[in-house]
One Martini backbone bead per residue (centre of mass of N, CA, C, O) as a GRO file, in nm:
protein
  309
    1UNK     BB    1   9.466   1.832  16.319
    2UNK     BB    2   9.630   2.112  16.371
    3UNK     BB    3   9.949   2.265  16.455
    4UNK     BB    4  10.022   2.539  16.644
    5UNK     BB    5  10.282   2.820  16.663
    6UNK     BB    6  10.356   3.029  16.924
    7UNK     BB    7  10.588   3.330  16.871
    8UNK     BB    8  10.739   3.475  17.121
    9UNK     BB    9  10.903   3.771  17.214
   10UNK     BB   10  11.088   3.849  17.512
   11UNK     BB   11  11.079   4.145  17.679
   12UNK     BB   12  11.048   4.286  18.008
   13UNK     BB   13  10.754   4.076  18.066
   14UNK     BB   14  10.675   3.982  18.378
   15UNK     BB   15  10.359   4.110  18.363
   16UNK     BB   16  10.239   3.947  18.088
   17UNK     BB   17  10.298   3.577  18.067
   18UNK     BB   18  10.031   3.451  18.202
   19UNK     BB   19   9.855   3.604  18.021
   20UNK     BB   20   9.901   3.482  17.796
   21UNK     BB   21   9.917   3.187  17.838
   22UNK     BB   22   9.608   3.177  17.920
   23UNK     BB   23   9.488   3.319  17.678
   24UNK     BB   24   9.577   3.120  17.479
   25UNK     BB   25   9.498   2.852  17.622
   26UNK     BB   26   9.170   2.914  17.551
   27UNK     BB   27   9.201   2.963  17.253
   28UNK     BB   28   9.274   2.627  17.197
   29UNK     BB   29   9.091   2.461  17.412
   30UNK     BB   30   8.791   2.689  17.425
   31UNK     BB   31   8.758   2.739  17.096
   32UNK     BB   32   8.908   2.583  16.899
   33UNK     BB   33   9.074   2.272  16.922
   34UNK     BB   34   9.345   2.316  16.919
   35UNK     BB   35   9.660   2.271  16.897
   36UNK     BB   36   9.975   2.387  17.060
   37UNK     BB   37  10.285   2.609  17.096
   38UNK     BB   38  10.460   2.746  17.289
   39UNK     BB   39  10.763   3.013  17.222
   40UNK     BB   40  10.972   3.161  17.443
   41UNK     BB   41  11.194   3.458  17.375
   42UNK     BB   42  11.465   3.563  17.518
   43UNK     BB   43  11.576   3.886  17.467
   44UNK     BB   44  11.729   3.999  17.724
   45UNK     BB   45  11.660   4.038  18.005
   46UNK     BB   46  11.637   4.255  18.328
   47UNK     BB   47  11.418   4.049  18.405
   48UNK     BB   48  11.148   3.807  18.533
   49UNK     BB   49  11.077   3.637  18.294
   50UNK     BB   50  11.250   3.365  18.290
   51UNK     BB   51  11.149   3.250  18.541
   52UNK     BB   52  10.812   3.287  18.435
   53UNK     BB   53  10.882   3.046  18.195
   54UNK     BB   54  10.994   2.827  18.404
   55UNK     BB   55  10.661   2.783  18.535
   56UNK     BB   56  10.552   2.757  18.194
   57UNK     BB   57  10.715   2.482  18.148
   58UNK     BB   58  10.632   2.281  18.422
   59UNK     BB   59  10.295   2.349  18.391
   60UNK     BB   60  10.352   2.343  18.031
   61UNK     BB   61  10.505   2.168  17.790
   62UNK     BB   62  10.386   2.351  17.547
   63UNK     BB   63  10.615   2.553  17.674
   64UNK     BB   64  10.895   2.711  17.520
   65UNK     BB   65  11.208   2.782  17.618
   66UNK     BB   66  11.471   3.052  17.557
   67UNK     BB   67  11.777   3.195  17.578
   68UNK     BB   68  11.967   3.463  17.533
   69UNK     BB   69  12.281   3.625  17.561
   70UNK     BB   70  12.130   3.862  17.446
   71UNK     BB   71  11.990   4.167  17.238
   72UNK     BB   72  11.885   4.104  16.950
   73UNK     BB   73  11.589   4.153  16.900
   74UNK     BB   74  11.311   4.052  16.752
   75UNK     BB   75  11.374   3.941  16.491
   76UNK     BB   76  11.580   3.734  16.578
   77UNK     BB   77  11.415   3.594  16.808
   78UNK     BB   78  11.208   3.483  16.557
   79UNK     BB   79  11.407   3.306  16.409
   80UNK     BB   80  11.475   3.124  16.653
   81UNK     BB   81  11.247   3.023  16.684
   82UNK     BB   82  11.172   2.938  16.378
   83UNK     BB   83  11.343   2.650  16.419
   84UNK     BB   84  11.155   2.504  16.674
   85UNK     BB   85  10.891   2.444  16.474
   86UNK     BB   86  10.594   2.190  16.463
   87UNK     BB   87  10.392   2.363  16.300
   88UNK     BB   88  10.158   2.397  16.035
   89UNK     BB   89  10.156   2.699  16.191
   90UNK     BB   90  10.234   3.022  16.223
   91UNK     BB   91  10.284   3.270  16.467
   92UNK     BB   92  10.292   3.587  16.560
   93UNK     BB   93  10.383   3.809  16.873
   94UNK     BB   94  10.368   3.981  17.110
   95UNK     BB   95  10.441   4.075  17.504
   96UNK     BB   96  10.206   4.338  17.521
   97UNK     BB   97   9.895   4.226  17.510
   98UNK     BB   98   9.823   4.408  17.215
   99UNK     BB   99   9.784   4.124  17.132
  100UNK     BB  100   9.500   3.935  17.101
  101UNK     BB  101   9.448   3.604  17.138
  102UNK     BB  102   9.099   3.611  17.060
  103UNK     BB  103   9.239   3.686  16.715
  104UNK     BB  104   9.320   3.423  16.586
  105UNK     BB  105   9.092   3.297  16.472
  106UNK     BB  106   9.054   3.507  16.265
  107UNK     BB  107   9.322   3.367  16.101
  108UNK     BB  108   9.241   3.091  16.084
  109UNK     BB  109   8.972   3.097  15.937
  110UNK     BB  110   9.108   3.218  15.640
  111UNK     BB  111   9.320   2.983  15.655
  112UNK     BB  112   9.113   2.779  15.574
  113UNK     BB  113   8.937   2.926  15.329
  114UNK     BB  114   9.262   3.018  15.205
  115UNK     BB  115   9.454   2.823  14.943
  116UNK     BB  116   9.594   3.108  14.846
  117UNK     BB  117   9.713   3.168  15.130
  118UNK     BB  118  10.021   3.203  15.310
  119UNK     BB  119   9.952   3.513  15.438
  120UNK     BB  120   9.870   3.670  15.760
  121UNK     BB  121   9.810   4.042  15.885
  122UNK     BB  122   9.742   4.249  16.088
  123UNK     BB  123   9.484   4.495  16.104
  124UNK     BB  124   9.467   4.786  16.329
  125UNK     BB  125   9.202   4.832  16.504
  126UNK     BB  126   9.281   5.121  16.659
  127UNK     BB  127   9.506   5.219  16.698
  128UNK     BB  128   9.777   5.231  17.024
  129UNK     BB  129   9.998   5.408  16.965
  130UNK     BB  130  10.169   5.619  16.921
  131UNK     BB  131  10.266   5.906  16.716
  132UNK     BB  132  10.548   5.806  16.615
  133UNK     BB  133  10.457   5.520  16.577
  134UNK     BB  134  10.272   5.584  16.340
  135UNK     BB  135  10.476   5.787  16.178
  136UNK     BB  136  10.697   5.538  16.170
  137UNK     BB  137  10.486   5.324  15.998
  138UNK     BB  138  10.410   5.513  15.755
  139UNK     BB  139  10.720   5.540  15.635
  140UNK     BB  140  10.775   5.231  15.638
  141UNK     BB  141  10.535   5.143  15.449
  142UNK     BB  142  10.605   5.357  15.178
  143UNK     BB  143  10.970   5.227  15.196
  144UNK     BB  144  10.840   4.925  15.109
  145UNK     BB  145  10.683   5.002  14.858
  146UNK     BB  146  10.929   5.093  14.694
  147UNK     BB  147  11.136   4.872  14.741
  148UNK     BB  148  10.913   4.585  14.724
  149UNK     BB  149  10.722   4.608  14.556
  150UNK     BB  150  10.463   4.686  14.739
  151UNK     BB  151  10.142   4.715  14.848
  152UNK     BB  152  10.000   4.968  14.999
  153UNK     BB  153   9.789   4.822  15.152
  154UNK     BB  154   9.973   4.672  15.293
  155UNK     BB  155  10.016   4.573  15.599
  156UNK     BB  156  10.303   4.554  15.860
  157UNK     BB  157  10.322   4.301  16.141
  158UNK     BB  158  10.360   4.125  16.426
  159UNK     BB  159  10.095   3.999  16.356
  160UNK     BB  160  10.077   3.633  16.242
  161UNK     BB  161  10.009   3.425  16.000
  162UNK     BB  162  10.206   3.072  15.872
  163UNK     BB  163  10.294   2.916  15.670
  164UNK     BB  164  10.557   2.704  15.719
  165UNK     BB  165  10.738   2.677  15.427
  166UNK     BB  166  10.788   3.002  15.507
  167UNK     BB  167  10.978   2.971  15.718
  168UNK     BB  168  11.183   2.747  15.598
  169UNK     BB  169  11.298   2.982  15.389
  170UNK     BB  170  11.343   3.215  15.608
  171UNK     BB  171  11.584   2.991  15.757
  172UNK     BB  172  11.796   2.975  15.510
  173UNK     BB  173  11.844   3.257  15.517
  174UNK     BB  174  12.171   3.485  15.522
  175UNK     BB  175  12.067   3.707  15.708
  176UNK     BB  176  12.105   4.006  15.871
  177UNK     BB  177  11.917   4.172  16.048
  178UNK     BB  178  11.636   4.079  16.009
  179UNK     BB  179  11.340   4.143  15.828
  180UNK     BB  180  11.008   3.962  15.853
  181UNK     BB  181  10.856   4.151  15.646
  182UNK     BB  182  11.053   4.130  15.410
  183UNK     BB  183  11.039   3.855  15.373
  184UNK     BB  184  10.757   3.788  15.337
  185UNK     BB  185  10.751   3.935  15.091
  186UNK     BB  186  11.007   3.826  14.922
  187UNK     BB  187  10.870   3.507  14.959
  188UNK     BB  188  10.515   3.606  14.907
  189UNK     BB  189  10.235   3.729  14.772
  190UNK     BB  190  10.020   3.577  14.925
  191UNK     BB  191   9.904   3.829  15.085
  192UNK     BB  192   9.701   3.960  15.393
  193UNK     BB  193   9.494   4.088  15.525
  194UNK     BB  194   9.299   4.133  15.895
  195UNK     BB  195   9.135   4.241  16.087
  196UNK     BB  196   9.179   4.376  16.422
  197UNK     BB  197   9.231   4.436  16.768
  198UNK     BB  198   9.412   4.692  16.974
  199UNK     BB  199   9.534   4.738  17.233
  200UNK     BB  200   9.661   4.852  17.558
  201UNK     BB  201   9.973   4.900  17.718
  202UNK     BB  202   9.967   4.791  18.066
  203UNK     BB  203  10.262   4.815  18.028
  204UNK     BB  204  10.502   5.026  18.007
  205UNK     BB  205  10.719   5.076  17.704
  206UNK     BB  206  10.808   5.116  17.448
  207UNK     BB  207  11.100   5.042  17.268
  208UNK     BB  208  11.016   5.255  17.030
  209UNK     BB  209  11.164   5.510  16.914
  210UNK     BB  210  11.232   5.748  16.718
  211UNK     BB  211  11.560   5.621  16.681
  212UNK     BB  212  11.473   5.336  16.606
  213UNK     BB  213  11.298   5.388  16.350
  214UNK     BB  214  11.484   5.529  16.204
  215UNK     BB  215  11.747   5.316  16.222
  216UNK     BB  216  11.523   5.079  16.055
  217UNK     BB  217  11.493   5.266  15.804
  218UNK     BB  218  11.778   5.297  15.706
  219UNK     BB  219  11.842   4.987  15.696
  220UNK     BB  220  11.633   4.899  15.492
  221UNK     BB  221  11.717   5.108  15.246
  222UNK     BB  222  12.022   5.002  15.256
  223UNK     BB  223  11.958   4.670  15.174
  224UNK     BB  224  11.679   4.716  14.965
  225UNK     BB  225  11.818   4.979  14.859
  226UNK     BB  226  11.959   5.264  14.611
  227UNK     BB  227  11.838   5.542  14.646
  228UNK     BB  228  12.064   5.696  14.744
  229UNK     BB  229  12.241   5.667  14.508
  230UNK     BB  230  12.030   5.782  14.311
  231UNK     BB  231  11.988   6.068  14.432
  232UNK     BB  232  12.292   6.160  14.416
  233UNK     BB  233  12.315   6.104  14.134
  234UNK     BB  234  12.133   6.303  13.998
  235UNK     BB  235  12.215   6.546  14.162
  236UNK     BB  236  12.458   6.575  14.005
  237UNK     BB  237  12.347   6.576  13.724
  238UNK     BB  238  12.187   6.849  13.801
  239UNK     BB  239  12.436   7.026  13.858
  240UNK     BB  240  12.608   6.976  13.615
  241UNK     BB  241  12.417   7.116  13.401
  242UNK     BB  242  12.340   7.385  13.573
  243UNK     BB  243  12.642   7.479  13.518
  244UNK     BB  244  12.663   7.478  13.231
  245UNK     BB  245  12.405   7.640  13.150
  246UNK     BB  246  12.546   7.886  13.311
  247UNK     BB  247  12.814   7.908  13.165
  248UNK     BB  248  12.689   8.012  12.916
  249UNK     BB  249  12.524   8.240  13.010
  250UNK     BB  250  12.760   8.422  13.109
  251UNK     BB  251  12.947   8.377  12.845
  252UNK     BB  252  12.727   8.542  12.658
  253UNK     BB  253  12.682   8.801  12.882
  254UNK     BB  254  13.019   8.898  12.817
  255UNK     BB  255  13.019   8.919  12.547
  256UNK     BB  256  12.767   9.101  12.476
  257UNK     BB  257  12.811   9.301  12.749
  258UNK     BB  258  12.986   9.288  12.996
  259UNK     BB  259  12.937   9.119  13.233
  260UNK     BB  260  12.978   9.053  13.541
  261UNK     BB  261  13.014   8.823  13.839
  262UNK     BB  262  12.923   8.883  14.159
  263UNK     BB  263  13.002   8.726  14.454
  264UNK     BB  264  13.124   8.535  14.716
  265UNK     BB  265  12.897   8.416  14.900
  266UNK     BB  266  12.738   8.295  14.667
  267UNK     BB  267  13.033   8.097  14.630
  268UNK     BB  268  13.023   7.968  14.905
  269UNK     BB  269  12.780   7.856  14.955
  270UNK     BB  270  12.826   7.638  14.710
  271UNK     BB  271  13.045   7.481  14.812
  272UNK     BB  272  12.932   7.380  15.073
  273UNK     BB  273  12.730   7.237  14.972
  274UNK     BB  274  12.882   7.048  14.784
  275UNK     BB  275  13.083   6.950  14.999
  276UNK     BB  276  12.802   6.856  15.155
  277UNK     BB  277  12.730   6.615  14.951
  278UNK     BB  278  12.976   6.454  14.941
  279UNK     BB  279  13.006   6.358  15.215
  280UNK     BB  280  12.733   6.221  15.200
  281UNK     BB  281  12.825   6.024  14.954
  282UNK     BB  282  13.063   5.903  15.160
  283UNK     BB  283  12.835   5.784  15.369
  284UNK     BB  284  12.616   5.610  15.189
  285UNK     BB  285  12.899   5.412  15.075
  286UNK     BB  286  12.950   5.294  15.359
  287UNK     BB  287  12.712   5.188  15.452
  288UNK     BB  288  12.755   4.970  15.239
  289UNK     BB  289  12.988   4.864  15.297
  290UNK     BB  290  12.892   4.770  15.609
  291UNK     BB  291  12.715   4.574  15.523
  292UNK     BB  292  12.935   4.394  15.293
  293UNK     BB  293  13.110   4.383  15.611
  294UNK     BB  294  12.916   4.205  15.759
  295UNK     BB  295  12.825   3.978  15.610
  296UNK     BB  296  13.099   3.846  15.546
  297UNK     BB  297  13.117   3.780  15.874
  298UNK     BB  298  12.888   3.581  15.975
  299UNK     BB  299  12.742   3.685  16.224
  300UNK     BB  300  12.497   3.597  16.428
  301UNK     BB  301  12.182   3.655  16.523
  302UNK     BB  302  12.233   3.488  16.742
  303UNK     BB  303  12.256   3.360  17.104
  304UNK     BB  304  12.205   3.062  17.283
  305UNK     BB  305  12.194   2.971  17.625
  306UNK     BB  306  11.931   2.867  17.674
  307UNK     BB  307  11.673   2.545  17.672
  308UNK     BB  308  11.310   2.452  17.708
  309UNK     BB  309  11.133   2.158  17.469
   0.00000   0.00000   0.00000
């Protein structure tokens, strides 16, 4: 009999802690009869999250629960539960009861009769996102799959089942603000989906909005890739070669013509452009700049406040 951990970080749920743990509980004693473990890491909660954590460490020891002394993120969250973990297989899940405790059997189903795979992933079958989320989902799966070459049709979600090992080597990682799908791409081709059904979020809004999944796709980009580096450098090569060849052709046409190139309008125009793509190229050089003095800085992805495992 093998022991699953099941680790889910916690932001402001408050109201959805007692059914997540009732019903992972009820699949796991009245469905799998596997062993399992609940790990629930408080990241900087501002209701009583934390308060019915330690209700539901009280009411069953198999409920280990940690609390950080500030909000440093999901993933980062899920970082420190894996620090934590004694089960042969790691789950990772949400804590607004988007993803249904009742599908974790079908991905344990697969990974035990796949000793080929070593990470399974749901694909959410009639995805509840909003609007935004879905189209920041979608630009975010086309730039890690041109980033860490995965395969487009992989989708990277965060409900997850892990085999061990492969948690092991991604907590020996010492990257600054990790995000845990392309780590696990990152350490393992092994990977396949596995569909799964999605439900609606029960209480209140998702933490991400626009402007997070911009900043968290921008951070992507460039910790894992040089395309802005590379973007700007082609842009520059281009615009150098089509300068020349202007420059050759109007000095043709002034020798065989005599004809002059009149309009300082459309010469202030293209200085501003260019003033203004230095400009960007000294900002995204900047962005890299500041990602490797972040690293330099060794500063933790987390800090723990208390915990009872």
């Amino acid at each position: 009999m093998s022991l699953y951990s099941v680790v889910v970080p916690v932001y402001n749920s408050e109201h959805t802690l007692n059914e997540l743990y009732e019903r992972v509980k009820a699949v796991f004693d009245e469905t799998l009869h596997e062993k399992f473990e609940l790990i629930l890491v408080d990241d900087g909660s501002r209701d009583h999250s934390y308060d019915i954590m330690e209700q539901l460490h009280d009411r069953d020891p198999r409920v280990k629960i940690i609390q950080q002394a500030k909000n440093f993120g999901q993933h980062p969250a899920l970082l420190c539960g894996f620090h934590y973990v004694q089960g042969d297989f790691v789950i990772t899940m949400d804590d607004d009861l988007q993803h249904p405790p009742e599908e974790i059997p079908k991905l344990i189903k697969v990974i035990n009769e796949r000793d080929d795979v070593d990470v399974i992933i749901a694909k959410y079958e009639g995805r509840k996102h909003n609007l935004i989320r879905r189209m920041g989902t979608w630009v975010s799966v086309y730039a890690t799959s041109k980033m860490l070459k995965k395969p487009r049709d992989l989708e990277i979600t965060s409900f997850r089942l892990i085999r061990r090992f492969i948690v092991d080597a991604i907590i020996q990682m010492n990257v600054r603000l990790p995000q845990i799908g392309n780590l696990l791409v990152q350490t393992s081709n092994r990977i396949i989906n596995v569909p799964v059904k999605h439900d609606a979020r029960k209480y209140g809004k998702s933490g991400y909005t626009f402007r997070r999944l911009a900043k968290d796709l921008f951070y992507d980009i460039t910790t894992n890739s040089a395309f802005p580096l590379i973007l700007v450098r082609n842009i520059g090569v281009i615009s150098f070669v089509s300068s020349l060849c202007l420059a050759l052709y109007f000095l043709i046409r002034y020798f065989l013509y005599g004809w002059t190139v009149e309009g300082w309008t459309s010469l202030m125009l293209i200085m501003l452009a260019f003033f203004g793509l230095i400009l960007l190229s000294i900002g995204i050089i900047g962005e890299y700049l500041m990602h490797i003095l972040d690293e330099t800085k060794k500063m933790p992805n987390y800090v723990t406040r208390r915990k009872k495992l």
